[in-house]
PDB file of C-alpha atoms in Angstrom:
ATOM      1  CA  MET V 293     -32.042  32.383  48.408  1.00 63.00           C
ATOM      2  CA  PHE V 294     -31.182  28.751  49.036  1.00 65.00           C
ATOM      3  CA  LEU V 295     -32.404  27.961  45.335  1.00 63.00           C
ATOM      4  CA  ARG V 296     -29.577  30.403  44.217  1.00 70.00           C
ATOM      5  CA  LYS V 297     -27.151  29.495  46.842  1.00 70.00           C
ATOM      6  CA  SER V 298     -27.768  25.467  45.232  1.00 75.00           C
ATOM      7  CA  LEU V 299     -27.726  26.893  41.315  1.00 72.00           C
ATOM      8  CA  PHE V 300     -24.031  28.400  42.138  1.00 73.00           C
ATOM      9  CA  ALA V 301     -23.027  25.168  43.699  1.00 77.00           C
ATOM     10  CA  VAL V 302     -24.322  22.966  40.811  1.00 73.00           C
ATOM     11  CA  ALA V 303     -22.826  25.150  38.528  1.00 76.00           C
ATOM     12  CA  GLY V 304     -19.530  25.139  40.451  1.00 75.00           C
ATOM     13  CA  ILE V 305     -19.426  21.329  40.554  1.00 84.00           C
ATOM     14  CA  MET V 306     -20.100  21.162  36.577  1.00 78.00           C
ATOM     15  CA  LEU V 307     -17.370  23.072  35.997  1.00 76.00           C
ATOM     16  CA  ALA V 308     -15.082  21.211  38.178  1.00 76.00           C
ATOM     17  CA  VAL V 309     -15.922  17.758  36.759  1.00 74.00           C
ATOM     18  CA  GLY V 310     -16.068  19.610  33.191  1.00 76.00           C
ATOM     19  CA  MET V 311     -12.110  20.752  33.538  1.00 75.00           C
ATOM     20  CA  GLY V 312     -11.369  17.131  35.240  1.00 72.00           C
ATOM     21  CA  VAL V 313     -12.544  15.705  32.083  1.00 69.00           C
ATOM     22  CA  CYS V 314     -10.978  17.638  29.723  1.00 67.00           C
ATOM     23  CA  ALA V 315      -7.532  17.703  31.585  1.00 68.00           C
ATOM     24  CA  GLN V 316      -7.730  13.940  31.419  1.00 69.00           C
ATOM     25  CA  GLU V 317      -7.915  14.075  27.835  1.00 61.00           C
ATOM     26  CA  THR V 318      -4.827  12.710  25.627  1.00 53.00           C
ATOM     27  CA  GLN V 319      -2.897  14.766  23.841  1.00 51.00           C
ATOM     28  CA  SER V 320      -2.175  13.850  20.496  1.00 49.00           C
ATOM     29  CA  GLN V 321       1.574  13.116  20.051  1.00 48.00           C
ATOM     30  CA  THR V 322       3.551  14.058  17.404  1.00 47.00           C
ATOM     31  CA  PRO V 323       7.208  13.793  16.929  1.00 47.00           C
ATOM     32  CA  SER V 324       9.338  16.867  17.594  1.00 49.00           C
ATOM     33  CA  THR V 325      10.941  18.259  14.665  1.00 48.00           C
ATOM     34  CA  GLN V 326      12.764  21.414  14.145  1.00 51.00           C
ATOM     35  CA  ASP V 327      10.565  23.093  11.641  1.00 54.00           C
ATOM     36  CA  GLY V 328       7.276  20.711  11.896  1.00 62.00           C
ATOM     37  CA  THR V 329       8.399  19.011   7.831  1.00 69.00           C
ATOM     38  CA  LEU V 330       8.410  15.423   9.295  1.00 71.00           C
ATOM     39  CA  GLN V 331       4.510  16.048  11.037  1.00 75.00           C
ATOM     40  CA  ARG V 332       3.330  17.910   7.496  1.00 76.00           C
ATOM     41  CA  ASP V 333       4.998  15.039   5.588  1.00 78.00           C
ATOM     42  CA  ARG V 334       3.303  12.299   7.490  1.00 79.00           C
ATOM     43  CA  VAL V 335       0.317  13.925   7.316  1.00 78.00           C
ATOM     44  CA  GLU V 336       0.294  14.322   3.565  1.00 80.00           C
ATOM     45  CA  ARG V 337       1.098  11.029   3.275  1.00 81.00           C
ATOM     46  CA  MET V 338      -1.887   9.788   5.362  1.00 80.00           C
ATOM     47  CA  GLU V 339      -4.076  11.760   3.677  1.00 81.00           C
ATOM     48  CA  LYS V 340      -2.797  10.193  -0.011  1.00 80.00           C
ATOM     49  CA  ARG V 341      -2.783   6.751   1.035  1.00 80.00           C
ATOM     50  CA  ARG V 342      -6.712   7.416   2.680  1.00 78.00           C
ATOM     51  CA  GLU V 343      -7.837   8.778  -0.772  1.00 78.00           C
ATOM     52  CA  ARG V 344      -5.901   5.676  -2.300  1.00 77.00           C
ATOM     53  CA  LYS V 345      -7.745   3.201  -0.559  1.00 73.00           C
ATOM     54  CA  GLY V 346     -11.065   4.963  -0.728  1.00 70.00           C
ATOM     55  CA  ASN V 347     -10.735   5.253  -4.779  1.00 62.00           C
ATOM     56  CA  ARG V 348      -9.537   1.494  -4.800  1.00 59.00           C
ATOM     57  CA  GLU V 349     -12.529   0.552  -2.576  1.00 56.00           C
ATOM     58  CA  GLY V 350     -14.906   2.503  -4.699  1.00 55.00           C
ATOM     59  CA  ARG V 351     -12.980   0.946  -8.187  1.00 53.00           C
ATOM     60  CA  GLN V 352     -13.576  -2.729  -6.639  1.00 52.00           C
ATOM     61  CA  ALA V 353     -16.888  -2.121  -6.111  1.00 49.00           C
ATOM     62  CA  ARG V 354     -17.765  -0.898  -9.884  1.00 48.00           C
ATOM     63  CA  GLU V 355     -15.680  -3.468 -11.465  1.00 50.00           C
ATOM     64  CA  GLY V 356     -17.051  -6.379  -9.032  1.00 48.00           C
ATOM     65  CA  ARG V 357     -15.329  -9.944  -9.414  1.00 45.00           C
ATOM     66  CA  GLU V 358     -13.435  -8.637 -12.034  1.00 47.00           C
ATOM     67  CA  ARG V 359     -10.777  -7.424 -10.315  1.00 48.00           C
ATOM     68  CA  HIS V 360      -7.761 -10.271  -9.391  1.00 46.00           C
ATOM     69  CA  ARG V 361      -4.338  -9.192  -8.550  1.00 54.00           C
ATOM     70  CA  GLY V 362      -1.002 -10.457  -8.888  1.00 57.00           C
ATOM     71  CA  MET V 363       1.230 -13.309 -11.575  1.00 61.00           C
ATOM     72  CA  GLY V 364      -1.977 -15.668 -10.118  1.00 64.00           C
ATOM     73  CA  HIS V 365      -4.588 -14.179 -11.680  1.00 68.00           C
ATOM     74  CA  LEU V 366      -2.341 -14.104 -15.222  1.00 70.00           C
ATOM     75  CA  MET V 367      -1.137 -17.569 -14.602  1.00 72.00           C
ATOM     76  CA  ARG V 368      -5.151 -18.789 -14.609  1.00 76.00           C
ATOM     77  CA  GLU V 369      -5.686 -16.788 -18.069  1.00 81.00           C
ATOM     78  CA  LEU V 370      -2.808 -18.864 -19.273  1.00 83.00           C
ATOM     79  CA  ASN V 371      -4.502 -22.462 -18.794  1.00 83.00           C
ATOM     80  CA  LEU V 372      -1.252 -24.133 -17.291  1.00 86.00           C
ATOM     81  CA  SER V 373      -0.621 -27.439 -17.013  1.00 87.00           C
ATOM     82  CA  GLU V 374      -0.216 -29.519 -13.812  1.00 89.00           C
ATOM     83  CA  GLU V 375       3.048 -29.426 -14.184  1.00 91.00           C
ATOM     84  CA  GLN V 376       3.531 -26.038 -15.042  1.00 88.00           C
ATOM     85  CA  ARG V 377       1.616 -24.821 -11.897  1.00 88.00           C
ATOM     86  CA  GLN V 378       4.112 -27.618  -9.761  1.00 90.00           C
ATOM     87  CA  GLN V 379       7.382 -25.568 -11.058  1.00 91.00           C
ATOM     88  CA  SER V 380       5.738 -21.799 -11.174  1.00 88.00           C
ATOM     89  CA  ARG V 381       4.873 -22.341  -7.282  1.00 89.00           C
ATOM     90  CA  ALA V 382       8.400 -23.851  -6.770  1.00 92.00           C
ATOM     91  CA  ILE V 383       9.965 -20.698  -8.298  1.00 91.00           C
ATOM     92  CA  MET V 384       7.841 -18.578  -6.306  1.00 89.00           C
ATOM     93  CA  GLN V 385       8.682 -20.385  -3.177  1.00 92.00           C
ATOM     94  CA  ARG V 386      12.430 -20.176  -3.688  1.00 92.00           C
ATOM     95  CA  ARG V 387      12.020 -16.636  -4.288  1.00 91.00           C
ATOM     96  CA  LEU V 388      10.186 -15.815  -1.084  1.00 90.00           C
ATOM     97  CA  GLU V 389      12.686 -18.186   1.121  1.00 91.00           C
ATOM     98  CA  SER V 390      15.803 -16.123  -0.571  1.00 91.00           C
ATOM     99  CA  THR V 391      14.479 -12.589   0.003  1.00 91.00           C
ATOM    100  CA  LYS V 392      13.360 -13.542   3.163  1.00 92.00           C
ATOM    101  CA  LEU V 393      16.041 -11.807   5.116  1.00 93.00           C
ATOM    102  CA  GLN V 394      15.105  -8.923   2.918  1.00 93.00           C
ATOM    103  CA  ARG V 395      11.715  -8.421   3.547  1.00 92.00           C
ATOM    104  CA  GLU V 396      12.597  -8.762   7.967  1.00 93.00           C
ATOM    105  CA  GLU V 397      15.466  -5.714   7.364  1.00 93.00           C
ATOM    106  CA  LEU V 398      12.903  -3.746   5.645  1.00 92.00           C
ATOM    107  CA  PHE V 399      10.400  -4.384   8.209  1.00 92.00           C
ATOM    108  CA  LYS V 400      12.679  -3.512  10.778  1.00 92.00           C
ATOM    109  CA  LEU V 401      13.498  -0.421   8.654  1.00 92.00           C
ATOM    110  CA  ARG V 402      10.206   0.594   8.112  1.00 92.00           C
ATOM    111  CA  GLU V 403       9.524   0.607  12.167  1.00 91.00           C
ATOM    112  CA  LYS V 404      12.603   3.028  12.448  1.00 90.00           C
ATOM    113  CA  ARG V 405      11.371   5.194   9.937  1.00 89.00           C
ATOM    114  CA  ASN V 406       7.826   5.187  11.668  1.00 91.00           C
ATOM    115  CA  ALA V 407       9.636   5.629  14.986  1.00 89.00           C
ATOM    116  CA  GLY V 408      11.166   8.755  13.735  1.00 89.00           C
ATOM    117  CA  THR V 409      15.008   7.124  13.808  1.00 90.00           C
ATOM    118  CA  PHE V 410      15.375   6.761   9.979  1.00 87.00           C
ATOM    119  CA  THR V 411      18.990   7.758   8.774  1.00 90.00           C
ATOM    120  CA  ALA V 412      20.308   8.531   5.826  1.00 90.00           C
ATOM    121  CA  ASP V 413      22.298   5.106   5.568  1.00 92.00           C
ATOM    122  CA  ASP V 414      19.326   3.582   6.247  1.00 91.00           C
ATOM    123  CA  GLU V 415      17.706   5.066   3.295  1.00 91.00           C
ATOM    124  CA  ALA V 416      20.832   3.648   1.262  1.00 93.00           C
ATOM    125  CA  ARG V 417      20.137   0.067   2.932  1.00 93.00           C
ATOM    126  CA  ALA V 418      16.411   0.393   2.116  1.00 93.00           C
ATOM    127  CA  ARG V 419      17.152   1.621  -1.414  1.00 94.00           C
ATOM    128  CA  ALA V 420      19.509  -1.264  -1.736  1.00 94.00           C
ATOM    129  CA  LEU V 421      17.423  -4.007  -0.334  1.00 94.00           C
ATOM    130  CA  HIS V 422      14.484  -3.029  -3.126  1.00 94.00           C
ATOM    131  CA  GLN V 423      16.734  -3.403  -5.519  1.00 94.00           C
ATOM    132  CA  GLU V 424      18.113  -7.116  -4.600  1.00 93.00           C
ATOM    133  CA  MET V 425      14.406  -7.686  -4.243  1.00 93.00           C
ATOM    134  CA  ARG V 426      13.574  -6.597  -7.411  1.00 93.00           C
ATOM    135  CA  THR V 427      16.567  -8.354  -9.439  1.00 93.00           C
ATOM    136  CA  ALA V 428      15.273 -11.497  -7.609  1.00 92.00           C
ATOM    137  CA  MET V 429      11.717 -11.201  -8.988  1.00 91.00           C
ATOM    138  CA  GLU V 430      13.250 -10.318 -12.082  1.00 93.00           C
ATOM    139  CA  GLY V 431      15.080 -13.604 -11.826  1.00 92.00           C
ATOM    140  CA  ALA V 432      11.702 -15.636 -11.182  1.00 91.00           C
ATOM    141  CA  ARG V 433       9.971 -13.827 -14.116  1.00 89.00           C
ATOM    142  CA  THR V 434      12.891 -15.184 -16.817  1.00 91.00           C
ATOM    143  CA  GLU V 435      12.138 -18.477 -14.986  1.00 91.00           C
ATOM    144  CA  MET V 436       8.519 -18.578 -15.318  1.00 87.00           C
ATOM    145  CA  ASP V 437       9.092 -17.329 -18.700  1.00 87.00           C
ATOM    146  CA  GLY V 438      11.133 -20.078 -19.381  1.00 90.00           C
ATOM    147  CA  LEU V 439       8.148 -22.392 -18.342  1.00 88.00           C
ATOM    148  CA  LEU V 440       5.260 -21.174 -20.872  1.00 89.00           C
ATOM    149  CA  THR V 441       4.742 -22.121 -24.235  1.00 90.00           C
ATOM    150  CA  ALA V 442       4.562 -20.277 -27.623  1.00 90.00           C
ATOM    151  CA  GLU V 443       1.283 -19.962 -27.561  1.00 91.00           C
ATOM    152  CA  GLN V 444       1.209 -18.911 -23.565  1.00 89.00           C
ATOM    153  CA  LYS V 445       3.630 -16.417 -24.075  1.00 89.00           C
ATOM    154  CA  ALA V 446       1.561 -15.214 -26.768  1.00 91.00           C
ATOM    155  CA  LYS V 447      -1.440 -14.970 -24.693  1.00 90.00           C
ATOM    156  CA  ARG V 448       0.257 -13.308 -21.639  1.00 89.00           C
ATOM    157  CA  GLU V 449       1.647 -10.629 -23.941  1.00 90.00           C
ATOM    158  CA  GLU V 450      -2.075 -10.292 -24.939  1.00 92.00           C
ATOM    159  CA  LEU V 451      -2.990  -9.751 -21.586  1.00 89.00           C
ATOM    160  CA  LYS V 452      -0.149  -7.411 -20.507  1.00 89.00           C
ATOM    161  CA  LYS V 453      -1.419  -5.045 -23.594  1.00 93.00           C
ATOM    162  CA  GLU V 454      -5.031  -4.942 -22.200  1.00 92.00           C
ATOM    163  CA  ARG V 455      -3.552  -4.833 -18.849  1.00 90.00           C
ATOM    164  CA  LYS V 456      -1.640  -1.501 -19.797  1.00 94.00           C
ATOM    165  CA  GLY V 457      -4.630  -0.407 -21.903  1.00 95.00           C
ATOM    166  CA  ARG V 458      -6.996  -0.713 -18.725  1.00 94.00           C
ATOM    167  CA  MET V 459      -4.204   0.663 -16.313  1.00 95.00           C
ATOM    168  CA  GLU V 460      -4.137   4.406 -19.101  1.00 96.00           C
ATOM    169  CA  GLN V 461      -7.960   4.267 -18.874  1.00 95.00           C
ATOM    170  CA  ARG V 462      -7.320   4.683 -15.111  1.00 95.00           C
ATOM    171  CA  MET V 463      -4.764   7.366 -15.196  1.00 95.00           C
ATOM    172  CA  LYS V 464      -6.579   9.096 -17.914  1.00 94.00           C
ATOM    173  CA  GLU V 465     -10.351   9.346 -15.625  1.00 93.00           C
ATOM    174  CA  ARG V 466      -7.700   9.945 -12.539  1.00 93.00           C
ATOM    175  CA  GLN V 467      -6.415  13.167 -14.265  1.00 93.00           C
ATOM    176  CA  GLU V 468      -9.510  14.433 -15.518  1.00 91.00           C
ATOM    177  CA  ARG V 469     -10.828  14.281 -11.887  1.00 89.00           C
ATOM    178  CA  LEU V 470      -8.100  15.910 -10.633  1.00 89.00           C
ATOM    179  CA  ASN V 471      -8.494  18.649 -13.344  1.00 89.00           C
ATOM    180  CA  LYS V 472     -12.294  19.069 -12.466  1.00 86.00           C
ATOM    181  CA  ASN V 473     -11.277  19.447  -8.661  1.00 82.00           C
ATOM    182  CA  LEU V 474      -8.697  21.756  -9.449  1.00 81.00           C
ATOM    183  CA  LEU V 475     -11.706  24.042 -11.147  1.00 73.00           C
TER     184      LEU V 475
END
């Protein structure tokens, strides 16, 4: 009799503790939307981002040290003189300084989007800022072209073609993987 009572008492205590623990778990907070499309879009973007990140990490592991990013790698391949390097650094520094305000404003707009307070006016402003930054980058590229000799320009074009070929190959492989996954 005593054993039965203590067994029920222990089971009751375990049940109460379990309910307390479950009640204290934090609920995931989702933005309240009328039809839930915002949440679905956000989840889809996150899944795509994770997939891209996973693919990128796998590709980097396969390619090892061959993978370099940005204009710096291209400039190293062109064997710039010290004077050309200094001029290119100055050009890129001027571009960074001239676009600093746009980048800061874009960061604030991104925070608004993440907070769910992003409006159509904000979207239009973000597009305008992106366009201003693209224009600044094109101007920097044009200035950089002025630094290069004819040989360096020819080599740059050759490197661009190689890079484009690799990109097309990756796109083809990606499409094949997607087709394989759909089957």
